[in-house]
XYZ file of C-alpha atoms in Angstrom:
785
model
C 0.000 0.000 0.000
C 1.191 3.470 -0.848
C 0.610 5.909 2.002
C 0.715 9.678 2.077
C 0.446 12.156 4.935
C -3.108 13.447 5.230
C -2.605 16.195 7.788
C -2.887 19.525 5.967
C -5.887 21.811 5.468
C -8.414 20.402 7.907
C -11.203 22.690 9.027
C -11.799 22.438 12.750
C -14.518 23.727 15.079
C -16.051 22.982 18.444
C -19.748 22.242 18.488
C -21.509 25.239 19.950
C -18.371 27.339 19.593
C -16.896 29.823 17.162
C -16.594 29.423 13.399
C -14.094 26.926 12.118
C -10.411 27.487 11.518
C -7.932 25.777 9.196
C -5.462 23.617 11.092
C -2.731 21.069 10.438
C -2.741 17.724 12.218
C -1.767 16.562 14.737
C -3.993 18.855 16.768
C -4.962 18.912 20.433
C -8.210 20.825 20.926
C -8.085 20.641 24.727
C -4.829 22.581 25.117
C -6.514 25.588 23.466
C -9.489 25.549 25.851
C -9.753 27.958 28.776
C -8.987 26.321 32.107
C -11.355 26.999 35.001
C -11.340 26.108 38.719
C -14.624 24.206 38.528
C -13.779 22.268 35.367
C -15.484 18.844 35.468
C -12.182 17.060 34.802
C -10.689 18.606 37.908
C -7.032 18.267 38.801
C -6.736 15.007 36.852
C -7.225 16.878 33.565
C -5.365 19.975 34.733
C -8.696 21.848 34.950
C -9.152 21.846 31.167
C -12.673 21.305 29.842
C -13.630 18.895 27.085
C -16.210 19.100 24.346
C -17.424 17.762 21.019
C -15.072 18.671 18.181
C -15.411 18.378 14.415
C -12.604 17.972 11.877
C -13.418 18.185 8.175
C -11.254 17.941 5.065
C -12.146 18.258 1.399
C -10.039 16.348 -1.115
C -10.111 15.087 -4.676
C -10.364 11.378 -5.418
C -8.899 10.393 -8.808
C -11.122 8.341 -11.092
C -8.823 5.298 -10.834
C -9.620 4.957 -7.131
C -12.943 3.446 -8.232
C -11.126 0.141 -8.814
C -8.779 0.436 -5.836
C -8.878 0.146 -2.055
C -8.612 3.357 -0.028
C -7.936 3.454 3.713
C -7.707 6.302 6.182
C -5.231 5.391 8.940
C -5.655 7.131 12.296
C -2.852 6.774 14.833
C -4.932 8.157 17.696
C -8.123 10.176 18.260
C -9.279 11.095 21.757
C -12.016 9.877 21.941
C -15.272 8.352 20.649
C -14.469 9.109 17.020
C -17.227 8.945 14.390
C -15.996 9.120 10.788
C -18.230 10.053 7.850
C -17.306 10.221 4.172
C -19.517 12.372 1.986
C -22.143 12.366 4.706
C -22.262 8.587 5.136
C -20.995 6.990 8.318
C -17.820 5.030 7.595
C -16.877 3.830 11.059
C -16.494 4.531 14.760
C -13.734 4.042 17.283
C -14.202 4.374 21.046
C -10.692 4.077 22.501
C -8.614 7.222 22.461
C -5.165 5.658 22.128
C -5.250 2.693 19.756
C -4.690 3.044 16.001
C -7.544 2.248 13.628
C -8.359 2.292 9.931
C -11.445 3.405 8.005
C -12.146 1.844 4.622
C -13.535 4.341 2.100
C -14.441 1.821 -0.609
C -17.904 2.485 -2.008
C -18.181 5.855 -0.274
C -16.021 8.070 -2.511
C -16.971 10.225 -5.491
C -14.112 9.045 -7.653
C -13.154 11.655 -10.216
C -14.581 14.433 -8.047
C -14.522 16.254 -4.734
C -15.005 14.463 -1.413
C -15.340 15.365 2.244
C -14.252 13.377 5.275
C -15.686 14.437 8.635
C -14.427 13.230 12.001
C -16.569 14.039 15.024
C -14.829 13.558 18.363
C -16.785 13.403 21.620
C -14.668 14.155 24.664
C -17.407 16.014 26.517
C -17.951 13.715 29.495
C -15.296 14.386 32.139
C -13.502 13.089 34.098
C -12.675 10.170 31.847
C -9.034 9.695 32.826
C -6.675 10.170 35.751
C -4.390 12.477 33.727
C -4.489 15.017 30.916
C -5.705 13.338 27.732
C -6.059 16.077 25.157
C -8.958 16.078 22.708
C -9.373 15.485 18.992
C -7.140 14.103 16.253
C -3.979 14.467 18.315
C -1.893 11.987 16.289
C -1.235 12.036 12.523
C -3.491 10.644 9.793
C -2.383 8.870 6.637
C -4.165 7.929 3.424
C -3.395 4.540 1.881
C -4.304 3.537 -1.673
C -3.810 0.102 -3.195
C -4.990 -2.100 -6.026
C -7.674 -4.634 -5.200
C -4.868 -7.179 -5.231
C -2.548 -5.800 -2.583
C -0.445 -6.389 0.502
C -2.706 -5.919 3.493
C -2.154 -2.992 5.820
C 0.440 -4.155 8.383
C 0.463 -7.398 6.468
C 4.240 -7.928 6.589
C 5.541 -9.485 9.801
C 9.234 -10.152 10.445
C 10.202 -12.574 13.217
C 13.703 -13.273 14.512
C 14.028 -17.052 14.786
C 17.588 -17.129 16.126
C 20.601 -14.845 16.505
C 23.400 -17.455 16.241
C 23.104 -17.849 13.315
C 20.873 -14.887 12.502
C 17.671 -16.295 11.012
C 14.417 -14.470 10.336
C 11.014 -15.357 8.928
C 8.895 -13.002 6.815
C 5.152 -13.645 6.679
C 3.072 -11.612 4.228
C -0.716 -11.326 4.070
C -2.127 -10.397 0.675
C -5.404 -10.489 -1.205
C -3.741 -12.521 -4.001
C -0.745 -12.479 -6.304
C 2.849 -13.675 -5.941
C 5.227 -12.402 -3.219
C 8.940 -11.634 -3.538
C 10.993 -10.585 -0.514
C 14.343 -8.813 -0.255
C 16.291 -8.054 2.895
C 18.384 -4.925 2.497
C 21.239 -3.522 4.540
C 21.180 0.084 3.431
C 21.157 -0.188 -0.354
C 22.735 -3.658 -0.387
C 20.647 -6.802 -0.814
C 21.671 -9.440 1.723
C 18.924 -12.042 1.169
C 16.000 -12.740 -1.168
C 13.226 -15.280 -1.532
C 9.716 -16.018 -2.796
C 6.472 -16.798 -1.007
C 4.092 -15.597 1.674
C 6.195 -17.286 4.381
C 9.909 -17.375 3.769
C 12.926 -17.835 6.037
C 16.355 -16.297 5.632
C 19.755 -16.671 7.202
C 21.468 -13.278 7.284
C 25.252 -13.523 6.802
C 27.445 -11.457 9.153
C 24.315 -10.016 10.716
C 24.358 -6.952 12.919
C 22.033 -7.546 15.862
C 19.692 -4.896 17.311
C 19.950 -3.948 20.969
C 19.949 -0.869 23.171
C 23.714 -0.658 22.701
C 23.653 -1.174 18.932
C 20.232 -0.328 17.424
C 20.978 -1.583 13.917
C 18.081 -1.628 11.472
C 17.531 -3.531 8.246
C 14.800 -3.080 5.620
C 12.467 -5.794 4.398
C 11.158 -4.956 0.911
C 8.167 -6.962 -0.332
C 6.957 -6.916 -3.941
C 3.573 -8.278 -5.025
C 3.062 -9.265 -8.654
C 0.080 -10.477 -10.622
C 0.327 -11.788 -14.178
C 3.940 -10.632 -14.240
C 3.092 -7.029 -13.284
C 4.013 -5.323 -10.012
C 0.743 -4.429 -8.265
C 1.957 -3.482 -4.794
C 5.075 -2.957 -2.678
C 5.815 -2.570 1.010
C 8.943 -1.738 2.996
C 9.348 -2.471 6.705
C 12.212 -1.435 8.950
C 13.198 -4.114 11.471
C 15.959 -5.283 13.759
C 17.327 -8.751 14.325
C 16.557 -9.172 18.006
C 15.393 -12.085 20.135
C 13.989 -11.897 23.669
C 14.298 -14.731 26.187
C 13.162 -14.681 29.812
C 13.271 -16.998 32.803
C 14.017 -16.758 36.542
C 17.635 -16.545 35.410
C 16.919 -13.137 33.850
C 15.921 -11.241 30.726
C 18.178 -11.845 27.738
C 18.423 -9.847 24.530
C 20.260 -11.839 21.866
C 21.648 -14.053 24.609
C 22.974 -11.173 26.731
C 21.497 -10.591 30.171
C 19.848 -7.178 30.139
C 18.772 -5.057 33.100
C 16.082 -2.499 32.327
C 16.938 1.021 33.484
C 13.367 2.115 33.024
C 11.073 5.087 33.363
C 7.321 5.576 32.957
C 5.884 8.349 30.789
C 2.494 9.740 29.804
C 1.629 10.485 26.190
C 1.454 14.284 26.201
C 4.222 16.439 24.778
C 4.232 19.090 27.455
C 3.512 22.620 26.252
C 2.185 21.169 22.970
C -0.463 19.256 24.872
C -1.261 15.825 23.492
C -0.297 16.747 19.897
C 2.088 14.019 18.737
C 4.790 15.315 16.437
C 7.496 12.907 15.310
C 10.170 15.439 16.280
C 8.718 15.712 19.794
C 8.730 11.946 20.329
C 12.253 11.709 18.900
C 13.470 14.492 21.192
C 11.995 12.841 24.263
C 13.544 9.460 23.496
C 16.908 11.030 22.631
C 17.113 13.042 25.853
C 16.062 10.077 27.981
C 18.618 7.832 26.288
C 21.314 10.442 26.853
C 20.201 10.595 30.489
C 20.925 6.878 30.913
C 17.568 5.165 30.465
C 17.474 2.095 28.253
C 13.774 1.288 28.728
C 10.430 3.100 28.851
C 6.919 2.101 29.844
C 4.039 3.644 27.893
C 1.759 4.637 30.731
C -1.013 3.662 30.501
C -1.952 3.285 26.861
C -0.410 2.284 23.529
C 2.423 4.549 22.424
C 2.358 6.492 19.168
C 3.841 5.229 15.923
C 6.412 8.014 16.106
C 7.440 6.909 19.600
C 8.018 3.355 18.381
C 10.135 4.570 15.484
C 12.216 6.794 17.751
C 12.807 3.933 20.191
C 13.912 1.731 17.267
C 16.453 4.312 16.090
C 17.895 5.185 19.494
C 17.909 1.726 21.032
C 15.287 2.269 23.727
C 13.420 -0.799 24.974
C 9.674 -0.249 25.285
C 6.937 -1.853 27.341
C 3.807 -0.973 25.373
C 0.723 -0.873 27.577
C -2.942 -1.240 26.742
C -5.167 0.470 29.313
C -5.395 2.037 32.758
C -8.674 0.284 33.492
C -10.590 -2.829 32.536
C -14.340 -3.074 33.129
C -14.381 -1.268 36.511
C -14.325 2.518 36.499
C -11.495 4.556 37.952
C -13.027 7.795 36.636
C -16.734 8.395 36.232
C -16.742 8.435 32.402
C -13.639 6.456 31.535
C -13.185 3.660 29.008
C -14.484 0.970 31.369
C -17.960 1.400 29.838
C -16.591 0.430 26.412
C -13.929 -2.042 27.501
C -15.658 -5.401 27.154
C -16.917 -4.577 23.654
C -13.496 -3.544 22.371
C -10.619 -5.039 24.348
C -9.751 -7.784 21.870
C -9.651 -5.352 18.953
C -7.550 -2.951 21.041
C -5.037 -5.729 21.696
C -4.970 -6.845 18.073
C -4.403 -3.347 16.723
C -1.557 -2.697 19.151
C 0.211 -6.012 18.568
C -0.051 -5.831 14.776
C 1.260 -2.257 14.807
C 4.131 -3.110 17.189
C 5.167 -6.432 15.677
C 8.101 -5.295 13.512
C 9.483 -2.795 16.012
C 12.500 -4.302 17.784
C 12.231 -1.724 20.556
C 9.006 -3.296 21.813
C 10.231 -6.063 24.087
C 7.050 -6.720 26.059
C 3.347 -5.940 26.170
C 1.406 -4.867 29.237
C -2.283 -5.678 29.597
C -3.065 -2.995 32.134
C -2.186 -0.817 35.078
C -3.271 -1.062 38.719
C -6.554 -2.775 37.962
C -8.540 -4.204 40.865
C -10.486 -6.792 38.863
C -7.979 -9.644 39.518
C -9.162 -9.675 43.141
C -12.031 -11.798 41.775
C -11.994 -14.951 39.681
C -13.592 -13.134 36.710
C -10.659 -10.716 36.564
C -8.089 -13.502 36.763
C -9.790 -15.369 33.916
C -9.759 -12.197 31.841
C -6.035 -11.710 32.454
C -5.364 -15.297 31.412
C -7.476 -14.893 28.283
C -5.762 -11.656 27.242
C -2.304 -13.142 27.811
C -3.171 -16.187 25.711
C -4.623 -13.981 22.977
C -1.426 -11.951 22.747
C 0.553 -15.204 22.548
C -1.608 -16.239 19.591
C -0.779 -12.963 17.851
C 2.882 -12.787 18.887
C 4.841 -15.564 20.575
C 8.112 -13.655 20.532
C 7.474 -11.221 23.391
C 6.475 -11.637 27.036
C 3.247 -10.290 28.503
C 3.320 -8.213 31.662
C 1.117 -5.741 33.565
C 1.596 -3.080 36.187
C -0.095 -4.745 39.146
C -0.461 -2.854 42.412
C -0.548 -5.698 44.905
C -1.928 -3.486 47.667
C -4.883 -2.390 45.510
C -5.766 -5.996 44.619
C -5.427 -7.065 48.253
C -7.662 -4.260 49.496
C -10.227 -4.930 46.804
C -10.370 -8.599 47.778
C -11.280 -7.479 51.299
C -14.052 -5.204 49.985
C -11.972 -2.110 50.714
C -11.126 -0.990 47.179
C -9.285 2.200 46.276
C -11.863 3.248 43.661
C -15.578 3.797 44.085
C -17.962 1.797 41.911
C -19.022 4.888 39.973
C -15.399 5.969 39.477
C -13.080 8.190 41.426
C -10.830 7.452 44.384
C -12.533 6.388 47.609
C -10.774 8.527 50.214
C -13.519 8.379 52.821
C -14.113 12.108 52.551
C -10.621 12.934 53.827
C -9.374 14.855 50.815
C -10.676 18.252 51.929
C -9.138 17.788 55.334
C -5.741 17.232 53.784
C -5.826 20.699 52.282
C -5.801 22.212 55.755
C -2.935 20.186 57.174
C 0.408 21.545 58.200
C 3.354 20.742 55.955
C 4.773 18.468 58.652
C 1.603 16.377 58.928
C 1.159 16.247 55.141
C 4.763 15.088 54.689
C 4.296 12.427 57.363
C 1.167 11.054 55.704
C 2.693 10.987 52.222
C 5.749 9.233 53.604
C 3.504 6.598 55.162
C 1.684 6.171 51.840
C 4.954 5.362 50.110
C 6.132 2.990 52.822
C 2.703 1.408 53.066
C 2.457 0.576 49.374
C 5.932 -0.936 49.306
C 5.143 -3.142 52.312
C 1.430 -3.670 51.754
C 1.857 -6.866 49.761
C 4.465 -8.617 51.919
C 2.046 -10.765 53.913
C 0.898 -14.274 53.095
C -2.742 -13.227 52.587
C -1.751 -10.597 50.046
C 0.477 -13.111 48.294
C -2.356 -15.629 48.137
C -4.862 -13.242 46.549
C -2.423 -11.722 44.030
C -0.627 -14.870 42.894
C -3.311 -16.098 40.456
C -3.032 -13.021 38.227
C 0.727 -12.605 38.659
C 1.280 -16.205 37.612
C -0.889 -15.683 34.534
C 1.734 -13.234 33.228
C 5.065 -14.059 31.624
C 6.744 -11.305 33.616
C 4.906 -10.058 36.707
C 4.971 -6.283 37.006
C 4.988 -4.952 40.576
C 3.790 -1.391 41.156
C 5.149 -0.068 44.461
C 5.838 -3.512 45.935
C 9.615 -3.545 46.313
C 9.224 -5.233 49.700
C 8.364 -8.448 47.862
C 11.498 -8.540 45.711
C 13.712 -10.494 48.158
C 10.878 -12.872 49.059
C 10.117 -14.227 45.598
C 13.169 -16.444 45.161
C 11.814 -18.739 47.856
C 8.082 -18.015 47.619
C 7.819 -18.188 43.789
C 10.998 -19.673 42.306
C 9.475 -19.875 38.806
C 8.327 -16.245 38.706
C 10.042 -13.505 36.678
C 9.321 -10.002 37.992
C 10.088 -6.356 37.372
C 9.426 -3.105 39.155
C 6.839 -1.777 36.727
C 6.322 1.410 38.761
C 8.476 2.633 41.644
C 9.241 5.751 43.651
C 12.243 7.604 42.159
C 13.870 8.114 45.561
C 14.026 4.310 45.932
C 16.105 3.821 42.804
C 19.387 3.144 44.584
C 18.153 0.334 46.830
C 15.884 -1.000 44.081
C 18.766 -1.137 41.609
C 20.922 -3.037 44.081
C 18.179 -5.665 44.165
C 17.905 -5.677 40.366
C 21.609 -6.468 40.208
C 21.370 -9.062 42.982
C 18.291 -11.092 42.018
C 18.337 -12.557 38.472
C 14.546 -12.946 38.439
C 14.128 -9.174 38.978
C 14.825 -7.869 35.482
C 14.415 -4.105 35.821
C 12.961 -1.012 37.432
C 10.603 1.599 35.941
C 10.453 4.755 38.070
C 7.533 7.164 38.175
C 8.244 9.151 36.177
C 10.868 9.700 33.528
C 9.364 12.989 32.296
C 6.899 15.459 33.801
C 3.420 15.717 32.299
C 0.126 17.591 32.242
C -2.642 16.698 34.668
C -2.604 14.728 37.926
C -1.924 18.244 39.101
C 0.776 18.518 41.719
C 1.067 14.807 42.448
C 4.853 15.096 42.669
C 5.240 18.688 43.798
C 7.312 19.969 46.650
C 4.920 22.832 47.208
C 5.702 26.159 48.861
C 2.136 27.518 48.679
C -0.697 26.904 51.140
C -2.748 25.023 48.521
C 0.079 22.509 48.076
C -0.870 20.498 51.160
C -3.282 18.227 49.291
C -2.907 15.170 47.079
C -5.244 16.474 44.355
C -4.139 20.079 44.217
C -6.602 22.843 43.304
C -6.589 25.336 40.465
C -4.302 26.827 39.189
C -2.072 23.732 39.595
C -1.497 22.260 36.154
C 1.455 19.861 35.986
C 2.114 16.672 37.909
C 5.529 18.159 38.771
C 7.090 14.730 38.819
C 9.839 13.274 36.667
C 13.609 13.208 36.507
C 13.319 15.519 33.506
C 10.952 18.470 33.806
C 8.251 19.363 31.288
C 10.834 21.023 29.021
C 13.381 18.218 29.256
C 15.735 19.707 31.867
C 17.293 17.377 34.490
C 17.030 17.563 38.270
C 18.570 15.819 41.251
C 16.425 12.725 40.831
C 18.107 12.010 37.516
C 21.542 12.286 39.103
C 20.527 9.844 41.847
C 19.444 7.357 39.172
C 22.689 7.852 37.273
C 24.633 7.242 40.475
C 22.648 4.058 41.109
C 23.194 2.869 37.549
C 26.935 3.566 37.740
C 26.848 6.150 34.950
C 28.470 9.158 36.676
C 32.146 9.727 35.917
C 32.216 12.787 38.175
C 30.069 14.005 41.066
C 26.799 15.741 40.180
C 25.670 18.736 42.235
C 22.077 19.883 42.779
C 20.586 22.403 45.199
C 17.156 22.771 46.766
C 15.636 26.066 45.580
C 16.875 28.715 48.010
C 14.359 31.405 47.068
C 11.715 30.306 49.627
C 13.320 31.396 52.921
C 11.538 30.158 56.022
C 8.981 28.098 54.092
C 8.949 24.356 54.652
C 7.737 22.592 51.499
C 4.915 20.069 51.468
C 6.702 17.052 50.029
C 5.113 14.497 47.729
C 5.933 10.824 47.988
C 6.458 10.776 44.216
C 9.472 13.051 44.467
C 12.538 12.417 46.592
C 14.113 15.801 45.942
C 13.395 19.044 44.131
C 17.062 19.924 43.829
C 18.234 21.682 40.650
C 21.711 21.817 39.116
C 22.146 25.518 39.877
C 24.101 27.809 42.219
C 22.670 31.007 40.768
C 19.993 32.496 43.039
C 20.129 36.273 42.784
C 18.792 38.143 45.802
C 18.962 35.063 48.047
C 22.230 35.815 49.826
C 22.270 34.334 53.322
C 19.327 31.990 52.739
C 19.691 28.418 53.942
C 20.818 26.047 51.179
C 20.654 22.253 50.992
C 23.253 20.878 48.591
C 23.057 17.291 47.337
C 26.069 15.545 45.803
C 25.423 12.402 43.776
C 28.132 9.888 43.056
C 29.014 6.217 42.914
C 32.288 6.983 44.712
C 33.119 6.334 48.369
C 33.134 9.947 49.539
C 32.836 13.534 48.344
C 34.115 16.905 49.472
C 32.341 20.222 48.894
C 33.840 23.711 48.591
C 32.134 27.098 48.454
C 34.311 29.792 46.935
C 37.401 27.758 47.768
C 36.471 27.033 51.396
C 35.866 23.391 52.265
C 32.456 22.571 53.727
C 33.674 19.134 54.710
C 33.974 15.612 53.393
C 31.187 13.042 53.657
C 30.668 9.405 52.814
C 28.312 8.642 49.934
C 25.301 6.718 51.188
C 22.979 5.153 48.630
C 24.341 7.392 45.897
C 24.100 10.718 47.726
C 25.640 13.006 50.328
C 23.849 16.080 51.733
C 25.466 19.322 52.887
C 23.836 22.367 54.482
C 25.170 25.881 54.102
C 23.974 29.396 53.285
C 23.757 30.806 49.812
C 26.680 32.998 48.784
C 27.226 33.781 45.082
C 30.325 32.310 43.504
C 31.501 28.776 42.805
C 30.297 25.559 44.407
C 32.645 22.673 43.630
C 32.770 19.005 44.575
C 35.347 16.242 44.338
C 34.755 12.496 44.551
C 37.174 10.042 46.187
C 37.623 6.295 45.990
C 38.045 3.981 48.979
C 41.748 4.804 49.103
C 41.115 8.536 49.280
C 42.257 9.212 45.715
C 40.352 11.920 43.823
C 38.520 10.401 40.855
C 36.311 13.242 39.607
C 35.460 16.887 40.125
C 32.645 19.234 39.054
C 31.300 22.683 39.855
C 28.354 25.070 39.654
C 28.785 28.820 39.190
C 26.567 31.791 39.865
C 25.619 33.941 36.895
C 27.516 37.206 36.447
C 26.054 40.630 37.110
C 24.697 41.100 33.596
C 21.895 38.637 32.866
C 20.348 38.725 29.422
C 17.580 37.047 27.491
C 18.825 34.260 25.231
C 17.083 32.199 22.524
C 19.090 29.307 21.085
C 17.424 26.846 18.671
C 18.304 23.198 19.195
C 18.748 22.888 15.420
C 20.109 25.528 13.080
C 18.629 24.143 9.860
C 15.645 21.899 9.147
C 13.358 20.993 6.279
C 10.269 23.081 5.507
C 7.309 22.235 7.710
C 9.406 20.625 10.449
C 9.147 21.718 14.050
C 12.049 23.174 16.021
C 12.572 23.497 19.764
C 13.997 26.834 20.896
C 14.989 27.163 24.575
C 14.536 30.720 25.875
C 16.508 31.478 29.044
C 18.012 34.136 31.262
C 21.792 33.755 31.268
C 25.061 35.571 31.687
C 27.624 35.906 28.880
C 28.923 32.375 29.566
C 25.478 30.768 29.365
C 24.969 30.280 33.138
C 21.218 30.326 33.797
C 19.960 32.635 36.551
C 17.207 30.877 38.532
C 15.856 33.733 40.646
C 15.148 36.600 38.254
C 12.216 35.294 36.235
C 10.629 37.553 33.631
C 7.548 37.456 31.454
C 8.673 36.969 27.861
C 6.699 37.442 24.650
C 7.665 35.648 21.452
C 6.672 36.124 17.805
C 7.517 34.113 14.709
C 8.270 35.263 11.176
C 8.342 32.760 8.343
C 6.717 30.028 10.379
C 4.143 29.257 13.065
C 4.437 29.374 16.830
C 2.945 26.130 18.143
C 3.589 26.672 21.840
C 5.569 28.722 24.330
C 5.794 28.034 28.047
C 7.798 27.010 31.066
C 7.890 24.094 33.513
C 5.996 26.012 36.199
C 3.542 23.489 37.693
C 1.224 26.138 39.119
C 0.217 28.836 36.653
C -2.705 30.494 34.885
C -0.635 31.375 31.814
C -1.412 29.733 28.476
C 0.929 27.818 26.203
C -0.783 29.168 23.077
C -0.711 32.876 23.990
C 2.866 33.635 22.908
C 3.599 35.142 26.330
C 4.850 33.268 29.397
C 6.983 33.796 32.492
C 10.239 31.881 32.759
C 10.530 29.353 35.580
C 13.881 29.068 37.313
C 15.214 31.062 34.389
C 13.956 28.833 31.590
C 11.178 28.668 29.001
C 10.729 26.888 25.686
C 9.224 27.725 22.299
C 8.139 25.188 19.680
C 7.958 26.517 16.124
C 6.832 25.004 12.822
C 8.960 26.322 9.989
C 7.553 27.830 6.826
C 7.999 26.999 3.168
C 11.643 27.956 2.796
C 14.425 30.431 3.390
C 14.419 31.030 7.120
C 12.221 31.152 10.199
C 12.890 33.780 12.855
C 11.707 33.768 16.454
C 11.806 37.115 18.256
C 11.698 37.111 22.063
C 11.241 40.203 24.218
C 10.880 40.837 27.953
C 10.060 44.516 27.575
C 13.622 45.707 28.094
C 15.593 43.649 25.608
C 14.834 41.750 22.428
C 16.697 38.774 20.960
C 16.226 36.646 17.875
C 16.785 33.023 16.919
C 17.131 32.173 13.243
C 16.556 28.735 11.716
C 17.537 27.944 8.156
C 14.810 26.202 6.153
C 15.772 23.969 3.274
C-alpha cells in the first residue's frame, strides 16, 4: 500500500463554539481551551474542559480509485471518534489511544470532490486520571492500493535465532505472488519467494539498546507478471528470552533502566509530532535510560520509530482500566466490547518494532481480586501469545490495591473516582509536617502492603498468569520471591524515584528481577501537583486545586531539563564519571515545602539564586564513589561518605563557585565538578536546538536568562513574549507546575530562568523567532531547506 500524509488543510470547530479554523494535524483541541477552577475534569485533567469537536477535510479522489482500495489510517483520536465520508458513516472508534483504519471503498466520489468528517466526543469528564487532550492528536495517513494488494500491516518479520541470525517473513495479501528482499542500506543481503519465507542473514548486525541496527524488508507483489503493490518495513534482528535466570536480549542478560511516561508532549499538549517523540527518546537515552513504559496506553507510531532508532526498549501498555471505572466516564464502559480489537491493533502495529520487548495488559486494575478478573487476564495473555509468541506479557499490578479490593476495601468507588472516605478536603488544611508524614507513610505502606501471606495468596493467580509479573510499588516483595515463587520472573513496573538506589541493588542481585521503571521519567500535564514539593498553602493536598497544572514529577521536567532525581538514578546505575551537584531552591526562605511521595528531591543543578544571599541552602552531591568533598568559593564545607548514591550538605547561599570532588576507597580523587553563579549582567537568550531543518518541520527553541557564559539565573524570572516570522508558533511556556498562563498565547513567564518555544517552519528560506521581555529583544534564526 502506498501511504501519504493526510494532515494539511483540515477545518476544525467545536460544536456550539466559534466558526471553524484551518489547522494542520496533529492537533490537540483541549490545550486551546480555557482552564477553570470548577472544570469537570478537575485536577486530573489539569482543569481543562472537554467538548465535542469536528474535523473536516475536502479532497479530490482520482477516477482510478474506483477500482482500488482506499484506507484512512488514524494513529490516535481522543475519543469516541465517528468518521463520515460524503455524509455517510464510515466507522467509529471508542478508545482514544489505539490506532484504527477506516475503509472508504464504495463511499467516494471518484473523479470528483469528497469530504471526510471526524466528530470527536470528549465532553464527558472526568474520563481519565491524567491530561488526555482532545481530537485528532496523532497524525493521519491515506493509503491507496490495487484490489490485489499487501494488506495494511500485512508484513511481519520474526527473529528465529541470533546465532546464526535467522528471520522469517510472513506476508498477508489479497492474491498475487510475493517476492521478498532483505536490504542492509542499499545492499541486498537475502532474497526469496512466497508468503512465508525464512532467511539466514550472513554477518548479521544484531539490534539492541547498545547497537540499534536496522535492516529493511522490501516486499513486492506481482500479478500476471506485473508489479501491483510494494511494502517496505524497517526491522531489527533481536530475540527476547526470559526466565528466573533473567531477561536476555540476543543471549545477553539485560537489566532495564526504566522510566514511565504519559503520552502528552508538554507545552504542545497531546499533539504528537514525530520530532517531539524523537526528542523525548533522545534526551532520555542520553540521560541513561534504556527502557520506557508507555503509561497507561499504547504509544504512538512516532514513539516506536524513535525507540527503534535510538535503542530504547519499550513496554507498550494497553489500558489504565478494565471493566471497573477509575473515573466516572472512563473507558471501562466500552472495555468489554473492544478489548480484543484494542489488543490486536496494538500487537499488529508493534510487531516489527524491535524496541518493543514486552506488552502490558493494564495498570493497577482491581479486577484480579475476583476470579472473573483472573480469567480475563489469562485470556488476554493467551490472545497476545496467539498474535505474537516472541514477546512476554506483563502488567503493572499494584498488589496493595488488589489485596484491598479482595477485602471489599477498594481504592476506587464503583461509579469511578478514588474512595478517600471524605478525607481529601481535610488534607488541604494540614500543616506541611503532617502532610509530609502522611505521604511518607503512603509510600512505605504501598511498598510493604503486599508482603504478607494473605496478600500473596490473593495476588498470585493473576501474577502467575503473566510471563513477567509487574509490581507497582511492591519492592518489599522482591527479596521474598526467590523462595516463595521460584518460577516467577518479575520487574518493578512502577516505583518511587527516591528508591532507585536500593531498588537497583536488588535488580543487580536477584536474576529474576529484570528491571525497574520509576515514576516518572518525564513530567506531564494533569494529575496536578502529584509530585510537587509545594511552597504555597494550597500545596498540602494530594489532588491540588486550580491553578495547579502539571504533575511536577519526573527526573526531567516538562521542558526536558534534568534535576537531582536524575543524578541519583545515574549514580545508582553507575553512569556518573564525576560528582553531580544539585541544590534545593533557596528562594523560599523560612517556608517548609509540602513534600510528595512521588518526588525524593526538588534539587536543581544551579548555584545562581540572585537576591537570596544568606538563605539556607541544601546541597546534594550524587556519586558512585566512596566519599565527596564540597567547597564554596574555595572554602571546604567538609567531606562526607556517599550513602545510597548521595551526600547532603547544608550551608547558606553565597554567590560564587560551588565545587565538589569524589574520592575512591583509598582517598584518591577520581572526579570533580562545579556550579557557578551567573555574572552581574543577565540577558535574554534564545538558542534553537537545530540551526537548519526541512520546511514544515518543528524546532525546539529554549529561551533562558543567562550571563555571557550561558549560566542560567534561577531567581530573576521575567515574562517573555515571542513572535515568529516565516513560520508558526505552536507553543511557548515554562515548567511552572502552578500557573494560569497559556501555552498558546505567545507570552509566558520563565521558571527558574527557563522557558521553551516550539515553532513550525515555513515553506523555505528562514524562520525567525523574536523574544522580548520589555527591556531587551533577541532573535533566533533557523535555516529552512
